[in-house]
Tab-separated table of C-alpha atoms and ligand atoms in Angstrom:
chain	number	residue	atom	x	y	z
A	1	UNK	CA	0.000	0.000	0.000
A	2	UNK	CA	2.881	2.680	0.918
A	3	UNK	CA	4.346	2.001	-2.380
A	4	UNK	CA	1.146	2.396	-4.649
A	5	UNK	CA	-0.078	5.452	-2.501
A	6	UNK	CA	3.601	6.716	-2.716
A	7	UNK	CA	4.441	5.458	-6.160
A	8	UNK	CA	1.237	6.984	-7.597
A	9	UNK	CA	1.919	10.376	-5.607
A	10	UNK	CA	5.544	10.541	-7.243
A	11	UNK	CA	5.632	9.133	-10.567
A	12	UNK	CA	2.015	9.275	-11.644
A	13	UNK	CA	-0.200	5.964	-12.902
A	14	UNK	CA	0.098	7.257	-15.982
A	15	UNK	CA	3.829	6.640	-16.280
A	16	UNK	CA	3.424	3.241	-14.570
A	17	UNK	CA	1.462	0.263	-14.426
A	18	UNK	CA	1.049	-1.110	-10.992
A	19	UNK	CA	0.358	-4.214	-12.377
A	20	UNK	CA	3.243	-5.198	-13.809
A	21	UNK	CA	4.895	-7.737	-11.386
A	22	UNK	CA	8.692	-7.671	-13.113
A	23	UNK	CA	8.173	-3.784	-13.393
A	24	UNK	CA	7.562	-3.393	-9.982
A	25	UNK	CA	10.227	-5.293	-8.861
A	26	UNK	CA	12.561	-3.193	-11.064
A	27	UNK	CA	10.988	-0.188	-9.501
A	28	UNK	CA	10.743	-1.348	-5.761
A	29	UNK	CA	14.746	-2.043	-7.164
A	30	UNK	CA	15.710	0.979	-8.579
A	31	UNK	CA	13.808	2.783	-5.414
A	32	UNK	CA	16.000	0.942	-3.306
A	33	UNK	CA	18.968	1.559	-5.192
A	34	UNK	CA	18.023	5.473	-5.235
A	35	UNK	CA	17.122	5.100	-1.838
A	36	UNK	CA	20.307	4.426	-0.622
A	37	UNK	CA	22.263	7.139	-2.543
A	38	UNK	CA	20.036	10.070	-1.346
A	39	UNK	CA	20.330	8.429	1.985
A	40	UNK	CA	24.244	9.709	1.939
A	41	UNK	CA	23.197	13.097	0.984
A	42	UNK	CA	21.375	16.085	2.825
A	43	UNK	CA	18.183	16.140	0.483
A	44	UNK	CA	14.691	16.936	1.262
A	45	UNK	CA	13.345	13.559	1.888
A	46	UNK	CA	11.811	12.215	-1.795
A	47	UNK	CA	7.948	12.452	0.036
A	48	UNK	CA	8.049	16.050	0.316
A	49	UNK	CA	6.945	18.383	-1.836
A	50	UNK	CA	10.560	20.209	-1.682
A	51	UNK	CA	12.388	17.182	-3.437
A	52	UNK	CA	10.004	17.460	-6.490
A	53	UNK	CA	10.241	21.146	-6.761
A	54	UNK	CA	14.509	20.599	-6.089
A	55	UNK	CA	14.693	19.689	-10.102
A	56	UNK	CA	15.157	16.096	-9.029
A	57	UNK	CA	14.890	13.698	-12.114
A	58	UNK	CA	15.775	10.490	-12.495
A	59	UNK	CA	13.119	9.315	-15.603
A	60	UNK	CA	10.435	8.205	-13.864
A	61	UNK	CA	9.245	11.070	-12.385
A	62	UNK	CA	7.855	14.136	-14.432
A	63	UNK	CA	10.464	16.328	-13.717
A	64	UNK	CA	8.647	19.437	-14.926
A	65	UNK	CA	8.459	20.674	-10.852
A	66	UNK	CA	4.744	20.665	-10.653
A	67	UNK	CA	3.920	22.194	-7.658
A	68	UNK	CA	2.682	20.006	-4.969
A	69	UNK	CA	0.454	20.817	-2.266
A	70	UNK	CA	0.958	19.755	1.369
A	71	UNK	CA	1.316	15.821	1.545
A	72	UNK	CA	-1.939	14.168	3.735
A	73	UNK	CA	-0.821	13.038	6.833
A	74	UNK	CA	-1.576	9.335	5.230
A	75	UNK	CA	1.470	10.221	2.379
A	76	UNK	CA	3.598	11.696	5.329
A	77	UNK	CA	3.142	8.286	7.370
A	78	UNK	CA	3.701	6.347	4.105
A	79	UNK	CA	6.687	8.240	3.296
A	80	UNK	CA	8.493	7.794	7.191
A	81	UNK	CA	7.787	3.733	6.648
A	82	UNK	CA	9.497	3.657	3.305
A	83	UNK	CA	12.310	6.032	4.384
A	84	UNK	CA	12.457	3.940	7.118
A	85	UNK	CA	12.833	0.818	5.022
A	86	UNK	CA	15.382	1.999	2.841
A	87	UNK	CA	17.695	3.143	5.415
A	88	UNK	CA	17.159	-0.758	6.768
A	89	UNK	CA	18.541	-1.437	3.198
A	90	UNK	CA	20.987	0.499	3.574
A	91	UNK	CA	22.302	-0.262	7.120
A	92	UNK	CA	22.137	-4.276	5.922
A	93	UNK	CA	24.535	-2.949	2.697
A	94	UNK	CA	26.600	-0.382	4.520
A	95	UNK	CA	27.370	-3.337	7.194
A	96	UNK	CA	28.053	-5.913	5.014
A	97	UNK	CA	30.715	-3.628	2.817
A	98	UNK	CA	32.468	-2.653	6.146
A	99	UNK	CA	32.534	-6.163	7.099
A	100	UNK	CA	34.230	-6.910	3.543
A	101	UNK	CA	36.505	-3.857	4.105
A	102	UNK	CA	37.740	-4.618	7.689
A	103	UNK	CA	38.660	-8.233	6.403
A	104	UNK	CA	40.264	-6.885	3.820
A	105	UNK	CA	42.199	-4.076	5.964
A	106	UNK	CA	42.807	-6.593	8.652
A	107	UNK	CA	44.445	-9.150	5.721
A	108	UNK	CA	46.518	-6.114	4.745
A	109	UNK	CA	47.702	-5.020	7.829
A	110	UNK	CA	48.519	-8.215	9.390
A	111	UNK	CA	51.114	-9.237	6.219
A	112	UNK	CA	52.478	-5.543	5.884
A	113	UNK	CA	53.319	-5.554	9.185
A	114	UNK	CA	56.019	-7.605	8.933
A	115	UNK	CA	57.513	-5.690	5.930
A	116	UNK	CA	57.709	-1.782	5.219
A	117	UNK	CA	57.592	-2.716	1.199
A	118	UNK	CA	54.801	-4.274	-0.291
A	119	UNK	CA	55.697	-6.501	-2.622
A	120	UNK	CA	54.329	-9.541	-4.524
A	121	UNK	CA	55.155	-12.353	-2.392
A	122	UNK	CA	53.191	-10.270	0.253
A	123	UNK	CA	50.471	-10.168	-1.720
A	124	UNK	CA	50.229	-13.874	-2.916
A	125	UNK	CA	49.655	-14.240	1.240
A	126	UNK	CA	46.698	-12.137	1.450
A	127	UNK	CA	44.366	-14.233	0.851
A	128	UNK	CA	41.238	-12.521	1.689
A	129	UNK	CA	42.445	-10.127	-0.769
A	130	UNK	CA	43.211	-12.920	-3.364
A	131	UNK	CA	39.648	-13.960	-2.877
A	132	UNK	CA	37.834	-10.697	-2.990
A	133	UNK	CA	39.276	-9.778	-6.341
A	134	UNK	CA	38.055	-13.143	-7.810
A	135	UNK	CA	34.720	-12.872	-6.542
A	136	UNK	CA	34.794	-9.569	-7.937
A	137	UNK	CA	35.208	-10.978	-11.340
A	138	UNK	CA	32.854	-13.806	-11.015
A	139	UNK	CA	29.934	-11.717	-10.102
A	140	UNK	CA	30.589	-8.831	-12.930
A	141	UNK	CA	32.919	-10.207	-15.948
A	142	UNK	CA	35.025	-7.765	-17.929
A	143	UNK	CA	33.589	-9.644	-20.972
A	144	UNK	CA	29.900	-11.440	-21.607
A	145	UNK	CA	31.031	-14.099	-23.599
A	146	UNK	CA	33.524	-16.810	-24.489
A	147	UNK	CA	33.251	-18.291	-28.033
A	148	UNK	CA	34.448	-21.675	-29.360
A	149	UNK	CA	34.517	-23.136	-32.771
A	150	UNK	CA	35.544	-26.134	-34.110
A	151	UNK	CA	36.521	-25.452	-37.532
A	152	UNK	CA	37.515	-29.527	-38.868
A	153	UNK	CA	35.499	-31.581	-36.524
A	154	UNK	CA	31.881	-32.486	-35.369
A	155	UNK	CA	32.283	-32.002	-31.742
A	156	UNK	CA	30.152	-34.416	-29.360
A	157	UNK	CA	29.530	-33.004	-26.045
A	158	UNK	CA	29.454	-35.121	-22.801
A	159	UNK	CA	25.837	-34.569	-22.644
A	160	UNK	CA	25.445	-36.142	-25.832
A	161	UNK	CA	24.448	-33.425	-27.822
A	162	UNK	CA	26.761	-32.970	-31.001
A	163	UNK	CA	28.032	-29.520	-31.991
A	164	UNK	CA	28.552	-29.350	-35.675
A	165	UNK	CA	31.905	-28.715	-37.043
A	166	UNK	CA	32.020	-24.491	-37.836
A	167	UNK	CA	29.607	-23.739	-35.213
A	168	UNK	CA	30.183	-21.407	-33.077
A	169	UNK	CA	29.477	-22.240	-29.260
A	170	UNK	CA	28.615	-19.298	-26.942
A	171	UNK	CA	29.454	-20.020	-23.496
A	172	UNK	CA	27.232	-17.232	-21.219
A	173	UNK	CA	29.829	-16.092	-18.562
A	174	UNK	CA	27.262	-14.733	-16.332
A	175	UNK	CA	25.236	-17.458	-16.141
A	176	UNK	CA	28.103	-20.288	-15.709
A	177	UNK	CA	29.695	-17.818	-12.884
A	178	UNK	CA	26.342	-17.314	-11.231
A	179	UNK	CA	24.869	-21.114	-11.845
A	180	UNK	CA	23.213	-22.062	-8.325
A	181	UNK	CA	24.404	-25.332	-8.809
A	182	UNK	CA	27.944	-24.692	-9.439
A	183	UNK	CA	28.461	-22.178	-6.572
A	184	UNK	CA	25.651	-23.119	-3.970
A	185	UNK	CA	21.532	-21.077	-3.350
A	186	UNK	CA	24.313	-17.369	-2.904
A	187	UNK	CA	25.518	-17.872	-6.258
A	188	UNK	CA	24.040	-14.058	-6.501
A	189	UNK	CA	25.915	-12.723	-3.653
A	190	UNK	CA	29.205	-11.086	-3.296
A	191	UNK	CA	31.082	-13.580	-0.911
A	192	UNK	CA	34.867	-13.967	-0.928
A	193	UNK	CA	34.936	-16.474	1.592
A	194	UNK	CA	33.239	-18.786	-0.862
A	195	UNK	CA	36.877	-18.931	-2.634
A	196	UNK	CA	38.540	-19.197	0.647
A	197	UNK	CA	36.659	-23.091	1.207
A	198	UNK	CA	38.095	-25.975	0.991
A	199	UNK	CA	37.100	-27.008	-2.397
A	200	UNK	CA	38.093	-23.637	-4.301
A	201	UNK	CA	41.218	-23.347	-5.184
A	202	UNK	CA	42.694	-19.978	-5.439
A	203	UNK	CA	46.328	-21.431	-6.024
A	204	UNK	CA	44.253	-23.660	-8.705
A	205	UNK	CA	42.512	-20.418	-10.834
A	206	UNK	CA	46.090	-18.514	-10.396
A	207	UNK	CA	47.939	-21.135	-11.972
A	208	UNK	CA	45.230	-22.230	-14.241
A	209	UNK	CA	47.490	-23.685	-16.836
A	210	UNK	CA	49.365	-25.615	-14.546
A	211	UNK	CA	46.706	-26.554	-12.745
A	212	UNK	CA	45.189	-28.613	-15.939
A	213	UNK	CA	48.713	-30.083	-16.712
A	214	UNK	CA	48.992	-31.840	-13.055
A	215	UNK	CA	45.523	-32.656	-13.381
A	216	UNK	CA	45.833	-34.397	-16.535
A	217	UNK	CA	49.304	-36.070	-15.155
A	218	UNK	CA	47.195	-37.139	-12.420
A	219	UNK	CA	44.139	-38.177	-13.398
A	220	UNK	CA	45.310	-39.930	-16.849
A	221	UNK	CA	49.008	-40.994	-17.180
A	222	UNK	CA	48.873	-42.339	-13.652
A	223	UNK	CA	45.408	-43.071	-13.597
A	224	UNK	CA	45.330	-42.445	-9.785
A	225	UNK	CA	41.798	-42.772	-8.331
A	226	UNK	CA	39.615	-39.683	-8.010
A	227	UNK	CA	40.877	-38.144	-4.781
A	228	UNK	CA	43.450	-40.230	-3.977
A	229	UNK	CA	45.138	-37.391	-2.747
A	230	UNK	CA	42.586	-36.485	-0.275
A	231	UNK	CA	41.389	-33.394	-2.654
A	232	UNK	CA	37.955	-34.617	-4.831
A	233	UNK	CA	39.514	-33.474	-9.145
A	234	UNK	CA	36.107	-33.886	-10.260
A	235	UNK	CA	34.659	-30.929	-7.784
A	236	UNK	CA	38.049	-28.712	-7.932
A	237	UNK	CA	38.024	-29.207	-11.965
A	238	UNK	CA	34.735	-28.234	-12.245
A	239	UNK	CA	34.828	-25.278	-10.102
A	240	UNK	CA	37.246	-24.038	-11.548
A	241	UNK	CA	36.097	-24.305	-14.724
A	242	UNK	CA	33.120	-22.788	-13.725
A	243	UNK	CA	35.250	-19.675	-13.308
A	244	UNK	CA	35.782	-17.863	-16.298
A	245	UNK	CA	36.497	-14.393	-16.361
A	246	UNK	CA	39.578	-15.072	-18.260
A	247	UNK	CA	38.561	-17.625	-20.376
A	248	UNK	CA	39.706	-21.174	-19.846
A	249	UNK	CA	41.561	-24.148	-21.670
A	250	UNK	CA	44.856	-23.400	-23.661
A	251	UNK	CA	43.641	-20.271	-25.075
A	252	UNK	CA	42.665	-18.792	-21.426
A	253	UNK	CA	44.208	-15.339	-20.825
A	254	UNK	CA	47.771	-15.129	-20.632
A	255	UNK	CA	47.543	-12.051	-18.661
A	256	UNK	CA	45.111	-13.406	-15.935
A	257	UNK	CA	47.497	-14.193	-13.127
A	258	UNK	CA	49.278	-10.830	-14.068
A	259	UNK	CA	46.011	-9.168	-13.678
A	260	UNK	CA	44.600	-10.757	-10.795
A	261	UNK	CA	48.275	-9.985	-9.061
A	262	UNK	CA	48.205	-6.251	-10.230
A	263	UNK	CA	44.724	-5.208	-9.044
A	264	UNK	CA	45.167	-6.754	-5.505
A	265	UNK	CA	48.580	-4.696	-5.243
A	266	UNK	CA	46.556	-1.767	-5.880
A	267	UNK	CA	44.025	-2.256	-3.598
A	268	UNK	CA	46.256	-3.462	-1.128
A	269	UNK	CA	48.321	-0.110	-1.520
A	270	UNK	CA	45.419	2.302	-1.635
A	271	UNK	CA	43.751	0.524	1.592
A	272	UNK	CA	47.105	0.009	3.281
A	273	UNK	CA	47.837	3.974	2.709
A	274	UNK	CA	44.830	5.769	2.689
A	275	UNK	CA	41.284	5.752	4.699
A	276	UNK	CA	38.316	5.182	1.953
A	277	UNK	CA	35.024	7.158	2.888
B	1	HEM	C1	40.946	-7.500	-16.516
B	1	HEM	C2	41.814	-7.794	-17.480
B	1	HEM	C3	41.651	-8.921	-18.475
B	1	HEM	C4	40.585	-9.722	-18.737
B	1	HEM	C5	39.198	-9.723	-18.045
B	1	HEM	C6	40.962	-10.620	-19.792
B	1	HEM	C7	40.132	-11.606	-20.310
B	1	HEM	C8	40.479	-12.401	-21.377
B	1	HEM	C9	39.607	-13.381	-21.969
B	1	HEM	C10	38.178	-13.693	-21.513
B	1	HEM	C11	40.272	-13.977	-22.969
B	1	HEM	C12	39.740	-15.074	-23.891
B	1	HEM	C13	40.046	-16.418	-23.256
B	1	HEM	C14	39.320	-17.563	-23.889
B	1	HEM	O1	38.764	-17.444	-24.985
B	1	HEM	O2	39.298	-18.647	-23.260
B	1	HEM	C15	41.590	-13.360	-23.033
B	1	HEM	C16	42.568	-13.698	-23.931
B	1	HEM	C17	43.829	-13.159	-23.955
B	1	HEM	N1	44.329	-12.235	-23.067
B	1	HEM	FE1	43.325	-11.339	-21.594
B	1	HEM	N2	42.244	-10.347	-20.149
B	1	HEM	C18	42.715	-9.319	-19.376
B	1	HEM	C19	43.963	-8.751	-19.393
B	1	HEM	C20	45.007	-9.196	-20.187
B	1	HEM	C21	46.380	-8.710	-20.121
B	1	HEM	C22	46.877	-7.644	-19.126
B	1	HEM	C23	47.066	-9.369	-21.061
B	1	HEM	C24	48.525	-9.254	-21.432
B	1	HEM	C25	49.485	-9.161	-20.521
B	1	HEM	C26	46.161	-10.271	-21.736
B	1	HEM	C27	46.492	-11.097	-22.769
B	1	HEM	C28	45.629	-11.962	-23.405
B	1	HEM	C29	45.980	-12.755	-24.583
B	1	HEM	C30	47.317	-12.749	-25.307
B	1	HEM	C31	44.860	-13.512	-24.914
B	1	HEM	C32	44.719	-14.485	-26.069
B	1	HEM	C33	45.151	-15.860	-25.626
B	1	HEM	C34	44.980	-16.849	-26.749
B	1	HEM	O3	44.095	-16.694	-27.594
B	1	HEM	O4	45.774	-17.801	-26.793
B	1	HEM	N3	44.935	-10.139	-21.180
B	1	HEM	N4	41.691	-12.416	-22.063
């Protein structure tokens, strides 16, 4: 009810349709989203008349600063419970970043202690760090897509299904790096520690190359039993695999470990030497 009475108040039923399930969602969304950014500023709050009049236009709303008359006390009591909501929102978001942050600090601090120069070896030991920057790239790609094409040979999938020879096979990074059955029901969340877990390897996606050579050592030209070694191939192989922001296979990115290595120096400097706000 607060968001029809407010929604209709704000942007109008003629710019919306309230009956739109996926539309509302976006909107509640892109409220939320809003919500939180004004929430950092000293605005009018968005239920009085001042924030219309203030030029404020982000699409949605008319923008032409209609004048409004005094909000009912029904719009004002709307307004405090979605106000009140958003800055829930953005407590819950606010936490969770400074809980990210002070892991990441704490990583930092605790391995630059023991050295006035930060260098790379120091870095390869933060692994909170290590894992942040990875999860980083799983949940938003650089790129979309990876594309494959056989150019001589049919190509017969282990699912059976048989990719003709020329066609070209789109693999859907966003989907493989946020599959729910692949990386658990908080595939859609941002959560280092997920890398940090037994079964995820960040020594494995660092040294990706390598990684498939000893695998294919172990697993075919000694034919050792799946997790012989105490460490289950099958899951780490298709983890990692599942973990493609630089491709994967002998054309993977030759600059990935570079990468990886370069941005967590960075970060590591900037947190290690200056206060973010
Ligand atoms: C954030 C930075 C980067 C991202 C996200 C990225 C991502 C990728 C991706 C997705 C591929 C295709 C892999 C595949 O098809 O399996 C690729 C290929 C490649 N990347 Fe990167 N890359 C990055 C930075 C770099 C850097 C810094 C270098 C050089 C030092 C580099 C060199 C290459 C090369 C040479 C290939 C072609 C490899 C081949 O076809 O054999 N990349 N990269």
């Amino acid at each position: 009810m607060a968001f029809n009475i407010i929604g209709a108040t704000l942007f109008g039923d003629a710019f919306f349709d309230w009956s739109d399930a996926a539309a509302y969602e976006e909107l509640l969304m892109m409220v939320a989203k809003d919500g939180c950014f004004w929430a950092s500023y000293a605005v009018p709050p968005f239920w009085k008349p001042g924030y219309r009049r203030g030029g404020v236009s982000n699409g949605m709303m008319s923008g032409d600063g209609a004048a409004e008359g005094p909000h009912s006390a029904e719009e004002e009591t709307c307004g405090s419970i979605m106000g009140l909501m958003l800055h829930v929102l953005a407590c819950f978001n606010t936490s969770c970043s400074c809980c990210f942050i002070l892991q990441l600090y704490a990583d930092i601090v605790a391995i630059c202690n023991e050295s006035s120069e930060l260098n790379i070896d120091d870095v390869l030991r933060m692994q909170y760090l290590l894992a942040t920057v990875c999860e980083s790239a799983r949940l938003l790609p650089a790129g979309p897509l990876l594309q494959r094409c056989s150019l001589e040979h049919d190509l017969t999938l282990e699912s059976g299904i048989t990719v003709p020879a020329g066609a070209v096979l789109v693999v859907p990074l966003h989907l493989v790096q946020m599959d729910n059955s692949m990386w658990g029901s908080d595939a859609g969340q941002f959560n280092p520690q997920r890398f940090l877990e037994k079964d995820v390897d960040i020594g494995g996606i660092l040294h990706y190359l390598l990684f498939l050579i000893l695998l294919l050592i172990v697993t075919e030209i000694l034919a050792a039993p799946k997790g012989s070694n105490g460490i289950d191939l099958s899951t780490e192989c298709a983890k990692t695999e599942s973990f493609l922001p630089f491709g994967s296979g002998s054309r993977a990115c030759v600059g990935q470990k570079f990468v990886i290595l370069a941005i967590s120096m960075l970060i590591a400097s900037l947190l290690r030497n200056y206060e973010v706000r």
